[in-house]
Amino acid sequence: MLCGLVTAMRTLSVLPVPGRETRHFSDALYWFPFAGLLLGILLVLPAMLAVRLAWPELSAALVLLSGVVLTRGMHADGLADMADGFFGGRDREARLRIMKDPSVGSFGVLALVMLYLLKWVVLVKLVKGESWTVIIAGIVLARVAQVALASMLPYARSGGGTASGFVSGAGALHGAVAFLAGAGLLLLLTGFSLLFVTLLASFATVSVLVGWLSMRRIGGVTGDVLGAASELSELGVWCVAACFLFG
């Protein structure tokens, strides 16, 4: 089972985790929430130090910068590719072709600018309130969103791709275990309250919307879609939390 955790950490981060990887990539999906927890802790540590300088804007920026460094920016890259493909292609084949192109188009640039601008604004609010557990919760639930889509929707590319090994072997059990693990970690981070229910609902809503749009546009999911779901779920959870806690 620990091989799945090794694969999850090596897939979701640049951390040099020792150990053997699992032979079945889908086994790593069980561990995605725990990988999100570790990443969340690592992301907020520099911010917690910076906030002591009474500079919340820098602290919020450090959360974003740490996320880019630790994940190689791959989820943000997925959002850019999805935006280019979904809104720049006329049909399914054209969208998939655009998403595979390493170049970033205008839709992708706009998506990234809006994503990081909104994240930074919301994080400044959360940092000022020292809502570290909520920031971590968003990172955990973002990884659960990836498992949810991988386990519920088919892989869109017939020829395989980066995430095909995860999606093709995923099933209801992977989604259920990841959801329960994510809910359990969220409970530990926030306690059982209206905030707990609200954050679960926000992550689920974003996941459903991304999955629905992906099915309409390309008939399934790809690695880019899973990365985009992670970024958008993270943003959604943080926005809802900031509104709930600080109005």
PDB file of C-alpha atoms in Angstrom:
ATOM      1  CA  MET A   1       0.000   0.000   0.000  1.00  0.00           C
ATOM      2  CA  LEU A   2       2.869   2.403   0.735  1.00  0.00           C
ATOM      3  CA  CYS A   3       3.956   2.022  -2.876  1.00  0.00           C
ATOM      4  CA  GLY A   4       0.773   3.860  -3.781  1.00  0.00           C
ATOM      5  CA  LEU A   5       1.754   6.743  -1.512  1.00  0.00           C
ATOM      6  CA  VAL A   6       5.189   6.910  -3.138  1.00  0.00           C
ATOM      7  CA  THR A   7       3.577   7.080  -6.582  1.00  0.00           C
ATOM      8  CA  ALA A   8       1.085   9.709  -5.425  1.00  0.00           C
ATOM      9  CA  MET A   9       3.797  11.952  -4.017  1.00  0.00           C
ATOM     10  CA  ARG A  10       6.040  11.572  -7.052  1.00  0.00           C
ATOM     11  CA  THR A  11       3.108  12.277  -9.366  1.00  0.00           C
ATOM     12  CA  LEU A  12       1.769  15.309  -7.521  1.00  0.00           C
ATOM     13  CA  SER A  13       5.060  16.897  -6.454  1.00  0.00           C
ATOM     14  CA  VAL A  14       8.778  17.161  -7.101  1.00  0.00           C
ATOM     15  CA  LEU A  15       9.631  15.756  -3.683  1.00  0.00           C
ATOM     16  CA  PRO A  16      12.275  12.982  -3.879  1.00  0.00           C
ATOM     17  CA  VAL A  17      10.226  10.414  -1.986  1.00  0.00           C
ATOM     18  CA  PRO A  18      12.182   7.176  -1.400  1.00  0.00           C
ATOM     19  CA  GLY A  19      10.670   3.769  -2.035  1.00  0.00           C
ATOM     20  CA  ARG A  20       9.146   1.693  -4.805  1.00  0.00           C
ATOM     21  CA  GLU A  21       6.241   2.874  -6.922  1.00  0.00           C
ATOM     22  CA  THR A  22       3.093   0.816  -7.365  1.00  0.00           C
ATOM     23  CA  ARG A  23       2.696  -1.274 -10.509  1.00  0.00           C
ATOM     24  CA  HIS A  24      -0.922  -0.090 -10.853  1.00  0.00           C
ATOM     25  CA  PHE A  25      -1.088   3.682 -11.081  1.00  0.00           C
ATOM     26  CA  SER A  26      -4.708   3.726  -9.958  1.00  0.00           C
ATOM     27  CA  ASP A  27      -3.628   2.434  -6.518  1.00  0.00           C
ATOM     28  CA  ALA A  28      -2.006   5.818  -5.955  1.00  0.00           C
ATOM     29  CA  LEU A  29      -5.424   7.497  -6.090  1.00  0.00           C
ATOM     30  CA  TYR A  30      -6.241   6.239  -2.605  1.00  0.00           C
ATOM     31  CA  TRP A  31      -3.354   8.351  -1.311  1.00  0.00           C
ATOM     32  CA  PHE A  32      -4.078  11.597  -3.138  1.00  0.00           C
ATOM     33  CA  PRO A  33      -5.801  13.256  -0.123  1.00  0.00           C
ATOM     34  CA  PHE A  34      -2.809  12.459   2.114  1.00  0.00           C
ATOM     35  CA  ALA A  35      -0.412  13.769  -0.511  1.00  0.00           C
ATOM     36  CA  GLY A  36      -2.521  16.928  -0.550  1.00  0.00           C
ATOM     37  CA  LEU A  37      -2.232  17.194   3.226  1.00  0.00           C
ATOM     38  CA  LEU A  38       1.569  17.014   3.109  1.00  0.00           C
ATOM     39  CA  LEU A  39       1.729  19.525   0.266  1.00  0.00           C
ATOM     40  CA  GLY A  40      -0.616  21.848   2.124  1.00  0.00           C
ATOM     41  CA  ILE A  41       1.568  21.818   5.218  1.00  0.00           C
ATOM     42  CA  LEU A  42       4.671  22.538   3.151  1.00  0.00           C
ATOM     43  CA  LEU A  43       2.904  25.381   1.328  1.00  0.00           C
ATOM     44  CA  VAL A  44       1.770  27.223   4.450  1.00  0.00           C
ATOM     45  CA  LEU A  45       5.026  26.950   6.433  1.00  0.00           C
ATOM     46  CA  PRO A  46       6.858  29.753   4.536  1.00  0.00           C
ATOM     47  CA  ALA A  47       3.689  31.843   4.641  1.00  0.00           C
ATOM     48  CA  MET A  48       3.389  31.419   8.411  1.00  0.00           C
ATOM     49  CA  LEU A  49       6.912  32.783   8.811  1.00  0.00           C
ATOM     50  CA  ALA A  50       6.304  35.697   6.455  1.00  0.00           C
ATOM     51  CA  VAL A  51       3.077  36.763   8.133  1.00  0.00           C
ATOM     52  CA  ARG A  52       5.076  37.525  11.291  1.00  0.00           C
ATOM     53  CA  LEU A  53       6.542  40.407   9.303  1.00  0.00           C
ATOM     54  CA  ALA A  54       3.036  41.905   9.107  1.00  0.00           C
ATOM     55  CA  TRP A  55       3.102  41.526   5.334  1.00  0.00           C
ATOM     56  CA  PRO A  56       0.079  39.354   4.410  1.00  0.00           C
ATOM     57  CA  GLU A  57       0.420  40.091   0.699  1.00  0.00           C
ATOM     58  CA  LEU A  58       3.886  38.526   0.653  1.00  0.00           C
ATOM     59  CA  SER A  59       2.655  35.617   2.746  1.00  0.00           C
ATOM     60  CA  ALA A  60      -0.146  34.930   0.258  1.00  0.00           C
ATOM     61  CA  ALA A  61       2.299  35.144  -2.633  1.00  0.00           C
ATOM     62  CA  LEU A  62       4.577  32.615  -0.910  1.00  0.00           C
ATOM     63  CA  VAL A  63       1.723  30.102  -0.752  1.00  0.00           C
ATOM     64  CA  LEU A  64       1.287  30.423  -4.513  1.00  0.00           C
ATOM     65  CA  LEU A  65       5.016  30.367  -5.226  1.00  0.00           C
ATOM     66  CA  SER A  66       5.540  27.300  -3.028  1.00  0.00           C
ATOM     67  CA  GLY A  67       2.729  25.546  -4.861  1.00  0.00           C
ATOM     68  CA  VAL A  68       4.280  26.234  -8.247  1.00  0.00           C
ATOM     69  CA  VAL A  69       7.713  25.050  -7.103  1.00  0.00           C
ATOM     70  CA  LEU A  70       6.526  21.876  -5.367  1.00  0.00           C
ATOM     71  CA  THR A  71       4.148  20.785  -8.147  1.00  0.00           C
ATOM     72  CA  ARG A  72       6.178  22.019 -11.144  1.00  0.00           C
ATOM     73  CA  GLY A  73       3.112  24.108 -11.997  1.00  0.00           C
ATOM     74  CA  MET A  74       1.618  21.087 -13.760  1.00  0.00           C
ATOM     75  CA  HIS A  75      -1.950  21.650 -12.556  1.00  0.00           C
ATOM     76  CA  ALA A  76      -1.853  25.279 -13.681  1.00  0.00           C
ATOM     77  CA  ASP A  77      -0.483  24.079 -17.018  1.00  0.00           C
ATOM     78  CA  GLY A  78      -3.451  21.717 -17.233  1.00  0.00           C
ATOM     79  CA  LEU A  79      -5.864  24.598 -16.672  1.00  0.00           C
ATOM     80  CA  ALA A  80      -4.186  26.625 -19.425  1.00  0.00           C
ATOM     81  CA  ASP A  81      -4.335  23.708 -21.861  1.00  0.00           C
ATOM     82  CA  MET A  82      -7.968  23.008 -21.007  1.00  0.00           C
ATOM     83  CA  ALA A  83      -8.942  26.656 -21.499  1.00  0.00           C
ATOM     84  CA  ASP A  84      -7.195  26.769 -24.882  1.00  0.00           C
ATOM     85  CA  GLY A  85      -8.763  23.520 -26.044  1.00  0.00           C
ATOM     86  CA  PHE A  86     -12.273  23.934 -24.694  1.00  0.00           C
ATOM     87  CA  PHE A  87     -12.726  27.481 -25.961  1.00  0.00           C
ATOM     88  CA  GLY A  88     -10.434  27.462 -28.978  1.00  0.00           C
ATOM     89  CA  GLY A  89     -11.457  24.230 -30.699  1.00  0.00           C
ATOM     90  CA  ARG A  90     -14.551  23.843 -32.865  1.00  0.00           C
ATOM     91  CA  ASP A  91     -15.032  20.120 -32.285  1.00  0.00           C
ATOM     92  CA  ARG A  92     -13.850  17.312 -30.033  1.00  0.00           C
ATOM     93  CA  GLU A  93     -10.851  16.340 -32.155  1.00  0.00           C
ATOM     94  CA  ALA A  94      -9.676  19.943 -32.491  1.00  0.00           C
ATOM     95  CA  ARG A  95      -9.989  20.504 -28.737  1.00  0.00           C
ATOM     96  CA  LEU A  96      -7.958  17.420 -27.911  1.00  0.00           C
ATOM     97  CA  ARG A  97      -5.327  18.403 -30.462  1.00  0.00           C
ATOM     98  CA  ILE A  98      -5.016  21.919 -29.032  1.00  0.00           C
ATOM     99  CA  MET A  99      -4.779  20.583 -25.497  1.00  0.00           C
ATOM    100  CA  LYS A 100      -1.866  18.362 -26.521  1.00  0.00           C
ATOM    101  CA  ASP A 101       0.021  21.307 -28.038  1.00  0.00           C
ATOM    102  CA  PRO A 102       2.717  22.497 -25.557  1.00  0.00           C
ATOM    103  CA  SER A 103       2.216  26.106 -26.644  1.00  0.00           C
ATOM    104  CA  VAL A 104      -0.065  28.321 -24.552  1.00  0.00           C
ATOM    105  CA  GLY A 105      -2.709  30.373 -26.350  1.00  0.00           C
ATOM    106  CA  SER A 106      -4.667  33.467 -25.388  1.00  0.00           C
ATOM    107  CA  PHE A 107      -7.382  31.561 -23.528  1.00  0.00           C
ATOM    108  CA  GLY A 108      -4.745  29.757 -21.500  1.00  0.00           C
ATOM    109  CA  VAL A 109      -2.955  32.980 -20.592  1.00  0.00           C
ATOM    110  CA  LEU A 110      -6.208  34.621 -19.524  1.00  0.00           C
ATOM    111  CA  ALA A 111      -7.131  31.578 -17.423  1.00  0.00           C
ATOM    112  CA  LEU A 112      -3.772  31.610 -15.617  1.00  0.00           C
ATOM    113  CA  VAL A 113      -3.845  35.355 -14.963  1.00  0.00           C
ATOM    114  CA  MET A 114      -7.371  35.178 -13.556  1.00  0.00           C
ATOM    115  CA  LEU A 115      -6.595  32.055 -11.526  1.00  0.00           C
ATOM    116  CA  TYR A 116      -3.566  33.479  -9.739  1.00  0.00           C
ATOM    117  CA  LEU A 117      -5.072  36.928  -9.311  1.00  0.00           C
ATOM    118  CA  LEU A 118      -8.179  35.498  -7.641  1.00  0.00           C
ATOM    119  CA  LYS A 119      -6.146  33.055  -5.561  1.00  0.00           C
ATOM    120  CA  TRP A 120      -3.868  35.822  -4.333  1.00  0.00           C
ATOM    121  CA  VAL A 121      -6.765  38.106  -3.385  1.00  0.00           C
ATOM    122  CA  VAL A 122      -8.508  35.320  -1.454  1.00  0.00           C
ATOM    123  CA  LEU A 123      -5.312  34.119   0.198  1.00  0.00           C
ATOM    124  CA  VAL A 124      -4.529  37.604   1.482  1.00  0.00           C
ATOM    125  CA  LYS A 125      -7.862  37.478   3.298  1.00  0.00           C
ATOM    126  CA  LEU A 126      -7.213  34.004   4.708  1.00  0.00           C
ATOM    127  CA  VAL A 127      -3.642  34.849   5.709  1.00  0.00           C
ATOM    128  CA  LYS A 128      -4.768  37.952   7.575  1.00  0.00           C
ATOM    129  CA  GLY A 129      -7.101  35.730   9.572  1.00  0.00           C
ATOM    130  CA  GLU A 130      -4.341  33.122   9.962  1.00  0.00           C
ATOM    131  CA  SER A 131      -6.731  30.493   8.596  1.00  0.00           C
ATOM    132  CA  TRP A 132      -3.937  28.028   7.874  1.00  0.00           C
ATOM    133  CA  THR A 133      -6.057  24.901   8.290  1.00  0.00           C
ATOM    134  CA  VAL A 134      -8.550  26.210   5.735  1.00  0.00           C
ATOM    135  CA  ILE A 135      -5.780  26.818   3.215  1.00  0.00           C
ATOM    136  CA  ILE A 136      -4.554  23.250   3.757  1.00  0.00           C
ATOM    137  CA  ALA A 137      -8.122  21.949   3.461  1.00  0.00           C
ATOM    138  CA  GLY A 138      -8.439  23.510   0.012  1.00  0.00           C
ATOM    139  CA  ILE A 139      -5.281  21.750  -1.142  1.00  0.00           C
ATOM    140  CA  VAL A 140      -6.514  18.403   0.224  1.00  0.00           C
ATOM    141  CA  LEU A 141      -9.947  18.678  -1.410  1.00  0.00           C
ATOM    142  CA  ALA A 142      -8.369  19.738  -4.704  1.00  0.00           C
ATOM    143  CA  ARG A 143      -6.623  16.342  -4.863  1.00  0.00           C
ATOM    144  CA  VAL A 144      -9.864  14.573  -3.988  1.00  0.00           C
ATOM    145  CA  ALA A 145     -11.453  16.344  -6.960  1.00  0.00           C
ATOM    146  CA  GLN A 146      -8.882  14.716  -9.242  1.00  0.00           C
ATOM    147  CA  VAL A 147      -9.750  11.267  -7.935  1.00  0.00           C
ATOM    148  CA  ALA A 148     -13.481  11.939  -8.211  1.00  0.00           C
ATOM    149  CA  LEU A 149     -13.264  12.804 -11.916  1.00  0.00           C
ATOM    150  CA  ALA A 150     -10.780  10.025 -12.687  1.00  0.00           C
ATOM    151  CA  SER A 151     -13.047   7.442 -11.072  1.00  0.00           C
ATOM    152  CA  MET A 152     -16.340   8.644 -12.548  1.00  0.00           C
ATOM    153  CA  LEU A 153     -15.501   9.652 -16.116  1.00  0.00           C
ATOM    154  CA  PRO A 154     -13.821   7.855 -19.038  1.00  0.00           C
ATOM    155  CA  TYR A 155     -10.470   8.807 -20.499  1.00  0.00           C
ATOM    156  CA  ALA A 156     -11.062  11.032 -23.518  1.00  0.00           C
ATOM    157  CA  ARG A 157      -8.055  10.078 -25.668  1.00  0.00           C
ATOM    158  CA  SER A 158      -8.200   6.787 -27.537  1.00  0.00           C
ATOM    159  CA  GLY A 159      -4.423   6.576 -27.870  1.00  0.00           C
ATOM    160  CA  GLY A 160      -3.664   6.980 -24.181  1.00  0.00           C
ATOM    161  CA  GLY A 161      -1.823   9.789 -22.475  1.00  0.00           C
ATOM    162  CA  THR A 162      -0.141  10.969 -19.302  1.00  0.00           C
ATOM    163  CA  ALA A 163      -3.099  10.251 -17.008  1.00  0.00           C
ATOM    164  CA  SER A 164      -4.493   7.212 -18.810  1.00  0.00           C
ATOM    165  CA  GLY A 165      -2.922   4.797 -16.323  1.00  0.00           C
ATOM    166  CA  PHE A 166      -4.715   6.516 -13.453  1.00  0.00           C
ATOM    167  CA  VAL A 167      -8.095   6.922 -15.160  1.00  0.00           C
ATOM    168  CA  SER A 168      -8.337   3.530 -16.877  1.00  0.00           C
ATOM    169  CA  GLY A 169      -7.837   1.629 -13.625  1.00  0.00           C
ATOM    170  CA  ALA A 170      -9.962   3.895 -11.445  1.00  0.00           C
ATOM    171  CA  GLY A 171     -13.380   2.864 -10.204  1.00  0.00           C
ATOM    172  CA  ALA A 172     -16.049   3.696  -7.652  1.00  0.00           C
ATOM    173  CA  LEU A 173     -13.971   2.288  -4.803  1.00  0.00           C
ATOM    174  CA  HIS A 174     -11.122   4.710  -5.521  1.00  0.00           C
ATOM    175  CA  GLY A 175     -13.536   7.632  -5.538  1.00  0.00           C
ATOM    176  CA  ALA A 176     -15.308   6.526  -2.359  1.00  0.00           C
ATOM    177  CA  VAL A 177     -12.096   5.912  -0.402  1.00  0.00           C
ATOM    178  CA  ALA A 178     -10.559   9.213  -1.496  1.00  0.00           C
ATOM    179  CA  PHE A 179     -13.746  11.107  -0.636  1.00  0.00           C
ATOM    180  CA  LEU A 180     -13.986   9.555   2.821  1.00  0.00           C
ATOM    181  CA  ALA A 181     -10.280  10.191   3.437  1.00  0.00           C
ATOM    182  CA  GLY A 182     -10.631  13.783   2.277  1.00  0.00           C
ATOM    183  CA  ALA A 183     -13.727  14.301   4.434  1.00  0.00           C
ATOM    184  CA  GLY A 184     -11.902  12.794   7.416  1.00  0.00           C
ATOM    185  CA  LEU A 185      -8.907  15.084   6.965  1.00  0.00           C
ATOM    186  CA  LEU A 186     -11.222  18.062   6.520  1.00  0.00           C
ATOM    187  CA  LEU A 187     -12.948  17.118   9.760  1.00  0.00           C
ATOM    188  CA  LEU A 188      -9.615  17.098  11.565  1.00  0.00           C
ATOM    189  CA  LEU A 189      -8.697  20.473  10.079  1.00  0.00           C
ATOM    190  CA  THR A 190     -11.962  22.347  10.632  1.00  0.00           C
ATOM    191  CA  GLY A 191     -14.005  20.288  13.079  1.00  0.00           C
ATOM    192  CA  PHE A 192     -17.612  19.308  12.440  1.00  0.00           C
ATOM    193  CA  SER A 193     -19.423  22.549  11.718  1.00  0.00           C
ATOM    194  CA  LEU A 194     -21.301  24.430   9.048  1.00  0.00           C
ATOM    195  CA  LEU A 195     -17.907  25.345   7.574  1.00  0.00           C
ATOM    196  CA  PHE A 196     -17.100  21.632   7.163  1.00  0.00           C
ATOM    197  CA  VAL A 197     -20.332  21.028   5.241  1.00  0.00           C
ATOM    198  CA  THR A 198     -19.917  24.200   3.182  1.00  0.00           C
ATOM    199  CA  LEU A 199     -16.381  23.352   2.065  1.00  0.00           C
ATOM    200  CA  LEU A 200     -17.391  19.820   1.085  1.00  0.00           C
ATOM    201  CA  ALA A 201     -20.290  21.212  -0.929  1.00  0.00           C
ATOM    202  CA  SER A 202     -18.090  23.805  -2.673  1.00  0.00           C
ATOM    203  CA  PHE A 203     -15.477  21.250  -3.731  1.00  0.00           C
ATOM    204  CA  ALA A 204     -18.200  18.869  -4.959  1.00  0.00           C
ATOM    205  CA  THR A 205     -19.919  21.631  -6.933  1.00  0.00           C
ATOM    206  CA  VAL A 206     -16.735  22.653  -8.737  1.00  0.00           C
ATOM    207  CA  SER A 207     -15.880  19.007  -9.481  1.00  0.00           C
ATOM    208  CA  VAL A 208     -19.317  18.362 -10.959  1.00  0.00           C
ATOM    209  CA  LEU A 209     -19.184  21.499 -13.110  1.00  0.00           C
ATOM    210  CA  VAL A 210     -15.718  20.678 -14.476  1.00  0.00           C
ATOM    211  CA  GLY A 211     -16.779  17.084 -15.167  1.00  0.00           C
ATOM    212  CA  TRP A 212     -19.973  18.173 -16.892  1.00  0.00           C
ATOM    213  CA  LEU A 213     -18.120  20.663 -19.107  1.00  0.00           C
ATOM    214  CA  SER A 214     -15.434  18.110 -19.917  1.00  0.00           C
ATOM    215  CA  MET A 215     -17.982  15.505 -20.974  1.00  0.00           C
ATOM    216  CA  ARG A 216     -19.706  18.023 -23.230  1.00  0.00           C
ATOM    217  CA  ARG A 217     -16.482  19.253 -24.814  1.00  0.00           C
ATOM    218  CA  ILE A 218     -14.337  16.139 -25.195  1.00  0.00           C
ATOM    219  CA  GLY A 219     -16.424  13.223 -23.923  1.00  0.00           C
ATOM    220  CA  GLY A 220     -14.269  12.421 -20.899  1.00  0.00           C
ATOM    221  CA  VAL A 221     -11.224  13.584 -18.982  1.00  0.00           C
ATOM    222  CA  THR A 222      -7.506  13.953 -19.608  1.00  0.00           C
ATOM    223  CA  GLY A 223      -4.569  14.811 -17.391  1.00  0.00           C
ATOM    224  CA  ASP A 224      -5.129  18.480 -18.256  1.00  0.00           C
ATOM    225  CA  VAL A 225      -8.733  18.290 -17.072  1.00  0.00           C
ATOM    226  CA  LEU A 226      -7.702  16.650 -13.800  1.00  0.00           C
ATOM    227  CA  GLY A 227      -5.119  19.365 -13.220  1.00  0.00           C
ATOM    228  CA  ALA A 228      -7.652  22.076 -14.015  1.00  0.00           C
ATOM    229  CA  ALA A 229     -10.163  20.490 -11.636  1.00  0.00           C
ATOM    230  CA  SER A 230      -7.544  20.623  -8.900  1.00  0.00           C
ATOM    231  CA  GLU A 231      -6.802  24.303  -9.456  1.00  0.00           C
ATOM    232  CA  LEU A 232     -10.446  25.347  -9.712  1.00  0.00           C
ATOM    233  CA  SER A 233     -11.512  23.278  -6.702  1.00  0.00           C
ATOM    234  CA  GLU A 234      -8.733  24.831  -4.653  1.00  0.00           C
ATOM    235  CA  LEU A 235      -9.844  28.309  -5.666  1.00  0.00           C
ATOM    236  CA  GLY A 236     -13.498  27.484  -5.043  1.00  0.00           C
ATOM    237  CA  VAL A 237     -12.880  26.139  -1.542  1.00  0.00           C
ATOM    238  CA  TRP A 238     -10.714  29.116  -0.589  1.00  0.00           C
ATOM    239  CA  CYS A 239     -13.272  31.616  -1.930  1.00  0.00           C
ATOM    240  CA  VAL A 240     -16.152  29.993  -0.072  1.00  0.00           C
ATOM    241  CA  ALA A 241     -14.084  29.764   3.110  1.00  0.00           C
ATOM    242  CA  ALA A 242     -13.109  33.439   2.938  1.00  0.00           C
ATOM    243  CA  CYS A 243     -16.728  34.484   2.426  1.00  0.00           C
ATOM    244  CA  PHE A 244     -17.906  32.196   5.228  1.00  0.00           C
ATOM    245  CA  LEU A 245     -15.293  33.280   7.748  1.00  0.00           C
ATOM    246  CA  PHE A 246     -14.887  36.960   6.966  1.00  0.00           C
ATOM    247  CA  GLY A 247     -17.957  37.948   4.944  1.00  0.00           C
TER     248      GLY A 247
END
